[in-house]
GROMACS .gro file of C-alpha atoms in nm:
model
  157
    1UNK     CA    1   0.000   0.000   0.000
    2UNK     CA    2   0.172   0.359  -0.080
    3UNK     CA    3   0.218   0.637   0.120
    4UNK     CA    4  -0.081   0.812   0.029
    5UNK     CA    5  -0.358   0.508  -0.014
    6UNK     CA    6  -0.255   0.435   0.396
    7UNK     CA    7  -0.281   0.777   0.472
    8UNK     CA    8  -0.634   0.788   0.368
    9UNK     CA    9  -0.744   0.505   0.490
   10UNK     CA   10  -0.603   0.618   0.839
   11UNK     CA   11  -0.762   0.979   0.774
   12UNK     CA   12  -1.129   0.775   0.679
   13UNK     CA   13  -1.095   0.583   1.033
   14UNK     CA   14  -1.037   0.867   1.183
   15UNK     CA   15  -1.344   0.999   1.013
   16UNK     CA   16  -1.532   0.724   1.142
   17UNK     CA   17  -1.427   0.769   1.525
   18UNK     CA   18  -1.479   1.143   1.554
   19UNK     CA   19  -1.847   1.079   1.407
   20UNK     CA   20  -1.807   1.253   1.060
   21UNK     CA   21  -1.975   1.077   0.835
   22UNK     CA   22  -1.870   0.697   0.793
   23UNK     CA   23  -1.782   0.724   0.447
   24UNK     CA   24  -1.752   0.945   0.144
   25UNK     CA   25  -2.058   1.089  -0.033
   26UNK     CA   26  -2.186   0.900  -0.288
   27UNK     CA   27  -2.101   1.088  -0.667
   28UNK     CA   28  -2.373   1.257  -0.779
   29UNK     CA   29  -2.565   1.092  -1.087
   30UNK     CA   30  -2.577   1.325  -1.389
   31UNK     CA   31  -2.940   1.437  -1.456
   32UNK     CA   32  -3.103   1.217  -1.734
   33UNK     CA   33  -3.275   1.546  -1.890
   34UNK     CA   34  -3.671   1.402  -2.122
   35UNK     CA   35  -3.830   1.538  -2.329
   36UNK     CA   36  -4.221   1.653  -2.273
   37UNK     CA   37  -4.423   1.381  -2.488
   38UNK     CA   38  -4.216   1.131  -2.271
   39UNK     CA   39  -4.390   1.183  -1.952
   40UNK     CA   40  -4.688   0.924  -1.790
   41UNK     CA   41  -4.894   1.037  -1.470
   42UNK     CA   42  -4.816   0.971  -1.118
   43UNK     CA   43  -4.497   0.942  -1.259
   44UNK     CA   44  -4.182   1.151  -1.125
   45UNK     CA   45  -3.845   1.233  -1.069
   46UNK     CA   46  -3.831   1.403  -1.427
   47UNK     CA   47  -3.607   1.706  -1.528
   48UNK     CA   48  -3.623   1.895  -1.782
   49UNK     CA   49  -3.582   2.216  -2.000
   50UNK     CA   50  -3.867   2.393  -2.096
   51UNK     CA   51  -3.935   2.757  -2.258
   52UNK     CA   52  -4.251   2.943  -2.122
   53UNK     CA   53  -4.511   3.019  -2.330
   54UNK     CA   54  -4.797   3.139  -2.130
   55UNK     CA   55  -4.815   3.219  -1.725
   56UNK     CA   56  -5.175   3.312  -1.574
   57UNK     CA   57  -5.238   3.360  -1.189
   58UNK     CA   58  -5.508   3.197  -1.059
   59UNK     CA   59  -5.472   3.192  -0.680
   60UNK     CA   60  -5.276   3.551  -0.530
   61UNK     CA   61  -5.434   3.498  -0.121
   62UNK     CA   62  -5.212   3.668   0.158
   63UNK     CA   63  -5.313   3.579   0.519
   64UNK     CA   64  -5.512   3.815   0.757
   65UNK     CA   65  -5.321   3.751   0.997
   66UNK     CA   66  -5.006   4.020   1.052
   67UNK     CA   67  -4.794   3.742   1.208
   68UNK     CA   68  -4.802   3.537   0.904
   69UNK     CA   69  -4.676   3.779   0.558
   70UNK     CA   70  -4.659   3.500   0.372
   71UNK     CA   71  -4.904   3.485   0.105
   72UNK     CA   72  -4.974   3.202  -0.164
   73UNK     CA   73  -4.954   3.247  -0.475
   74UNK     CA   74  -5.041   3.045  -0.771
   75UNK     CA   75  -4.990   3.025  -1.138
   76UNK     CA   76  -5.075   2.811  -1.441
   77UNK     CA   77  -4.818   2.824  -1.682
   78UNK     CA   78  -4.800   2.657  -2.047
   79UNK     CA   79  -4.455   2.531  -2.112
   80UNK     CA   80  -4.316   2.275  -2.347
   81UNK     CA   81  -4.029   2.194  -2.590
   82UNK     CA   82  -4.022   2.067  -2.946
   83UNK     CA   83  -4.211   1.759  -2.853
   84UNK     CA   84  -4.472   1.891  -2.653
   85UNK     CA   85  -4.623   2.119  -2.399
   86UNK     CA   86  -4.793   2.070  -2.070
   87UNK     CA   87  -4.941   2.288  -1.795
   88UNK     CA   88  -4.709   2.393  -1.490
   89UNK     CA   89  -4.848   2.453  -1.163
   90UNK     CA   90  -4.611   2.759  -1.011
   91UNK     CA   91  -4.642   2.759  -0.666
   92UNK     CA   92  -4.492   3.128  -0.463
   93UNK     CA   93  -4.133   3.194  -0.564
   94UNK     CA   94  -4.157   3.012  -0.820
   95UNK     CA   95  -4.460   3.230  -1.011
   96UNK     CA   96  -4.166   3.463  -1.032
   97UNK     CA   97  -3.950   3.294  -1.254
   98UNK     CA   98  -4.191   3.141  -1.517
   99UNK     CA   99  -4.198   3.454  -1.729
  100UNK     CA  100  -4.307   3.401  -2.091
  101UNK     CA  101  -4.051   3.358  -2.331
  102UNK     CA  102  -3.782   3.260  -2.016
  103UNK     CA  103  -3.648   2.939  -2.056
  104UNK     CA  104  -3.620   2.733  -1.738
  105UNK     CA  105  -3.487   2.363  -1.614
  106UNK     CA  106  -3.732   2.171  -1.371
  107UNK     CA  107  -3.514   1.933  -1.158
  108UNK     CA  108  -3.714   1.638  -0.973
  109UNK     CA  109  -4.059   1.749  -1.152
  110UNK     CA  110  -4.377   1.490  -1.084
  111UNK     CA  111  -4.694   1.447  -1.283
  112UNK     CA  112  -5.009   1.537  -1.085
  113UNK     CA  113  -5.338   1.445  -1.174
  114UNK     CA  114  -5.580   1.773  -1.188
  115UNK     CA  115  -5.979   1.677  -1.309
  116UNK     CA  116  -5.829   1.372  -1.465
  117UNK     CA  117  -5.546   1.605  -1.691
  118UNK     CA  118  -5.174   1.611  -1.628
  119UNK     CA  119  -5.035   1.959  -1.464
  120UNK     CA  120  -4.633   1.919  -1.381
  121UNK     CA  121  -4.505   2.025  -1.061
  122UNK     CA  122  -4.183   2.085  -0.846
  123UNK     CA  123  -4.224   2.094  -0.474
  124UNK     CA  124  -3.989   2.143  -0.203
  125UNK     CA  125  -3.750   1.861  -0.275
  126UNK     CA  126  -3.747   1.993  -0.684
  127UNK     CA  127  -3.610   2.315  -0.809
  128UNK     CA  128  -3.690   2.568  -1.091
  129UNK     CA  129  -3.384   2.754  -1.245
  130UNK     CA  130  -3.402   2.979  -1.498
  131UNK     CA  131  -3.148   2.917  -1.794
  132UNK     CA  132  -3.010   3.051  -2.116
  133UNK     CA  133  -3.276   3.107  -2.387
  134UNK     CA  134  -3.304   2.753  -2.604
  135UNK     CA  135  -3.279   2.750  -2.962
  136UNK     CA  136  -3.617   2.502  -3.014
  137UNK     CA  137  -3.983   2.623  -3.080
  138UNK     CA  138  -4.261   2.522  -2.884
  139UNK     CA  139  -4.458   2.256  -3.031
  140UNK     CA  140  -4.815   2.395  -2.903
  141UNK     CA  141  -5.055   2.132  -3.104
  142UNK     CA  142  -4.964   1.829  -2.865
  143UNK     CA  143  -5.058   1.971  -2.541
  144UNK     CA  144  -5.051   1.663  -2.301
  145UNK     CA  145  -5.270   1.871  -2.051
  146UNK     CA  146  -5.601   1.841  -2.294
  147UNK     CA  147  -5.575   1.454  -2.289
  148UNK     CA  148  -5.823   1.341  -2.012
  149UNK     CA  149  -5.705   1.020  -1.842
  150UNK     CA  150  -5.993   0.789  -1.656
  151UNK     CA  151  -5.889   0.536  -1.414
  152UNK     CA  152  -5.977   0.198  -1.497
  153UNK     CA  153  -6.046  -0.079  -1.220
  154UNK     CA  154  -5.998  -0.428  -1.375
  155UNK     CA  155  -6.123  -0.697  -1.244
  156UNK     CA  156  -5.958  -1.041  -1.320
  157UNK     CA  157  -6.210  -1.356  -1.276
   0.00000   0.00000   0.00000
């Protein structure tokens, strides 16, 4: 064993005894980025880049109460790619940075299931960042949002 290798495993024991953390961090996984007519509902997990076409607030409440400022705010944005587009529920901050014509990447986005249509969403373990303008057009006709989705209960005999 060289120099070095012992001198990290020593430094990794010692790790261990002083309670850091038992061993290294796992590497991080690069993002698998899809496209829009890829995604299913209840499905999740999914990031992406999309370019805004359309953001309309329906839900701006703030609280009565002067203790809590916070107010909630809500937005129904179209966004897509050159596959697709699909409706994006904006929830507070992030009403702020869908912006039409901005072109933004949803990390850990999920489908959820809205009078039987898909709407996307990123909650508090996702993330919406705004990015450099893309290059692709929106393809508008194959909005996944229209298609209404019934659930079937099979029964086997």
């Amino acid at each position: 064993m060289s120099a070095a290798a012992a001198a990290a495993a020593a430094s990794a024991g010692q790790e261990q005894r002083d309670g850091g953390p038992a061993a290294a961090a796992p590497a991080k996984r690069k993002p698998v980025f899809v496209k829009v007519d890829h995604l299913k509902p209840g499905t999740g997990g999914h990031t992406l880049t999309v370019k805004v076409v359309e953001s309309k607030t329906v839900l701006n409440k703030g609280r009565a109460a002067p203790a809590q400022l916070r107010q909630t705010r809500i937005a129904e944005c179209l966004v897509g790619d050159e596959t697709g587009c699909i409706v994006f529920t904006a929830r507070n901050d992030q009403v702020d940075l869908m912006m039409p014509d901005s072109t933004v990447i949803l990390r850990n986005a999920k489908i959820d299931m809205f009078k039987g249509s898909m709407r996307l969403a990123v909650d508090k373990w996702g993330r919406v960042e705004v990015t450099e303008p893309a290059t692709f057009t929106v393809k508008e006709d194959n909005n996944l949002s229209l298609v209404e989705y019934e659930l079937v209960s099979v029964v086997e005999e």
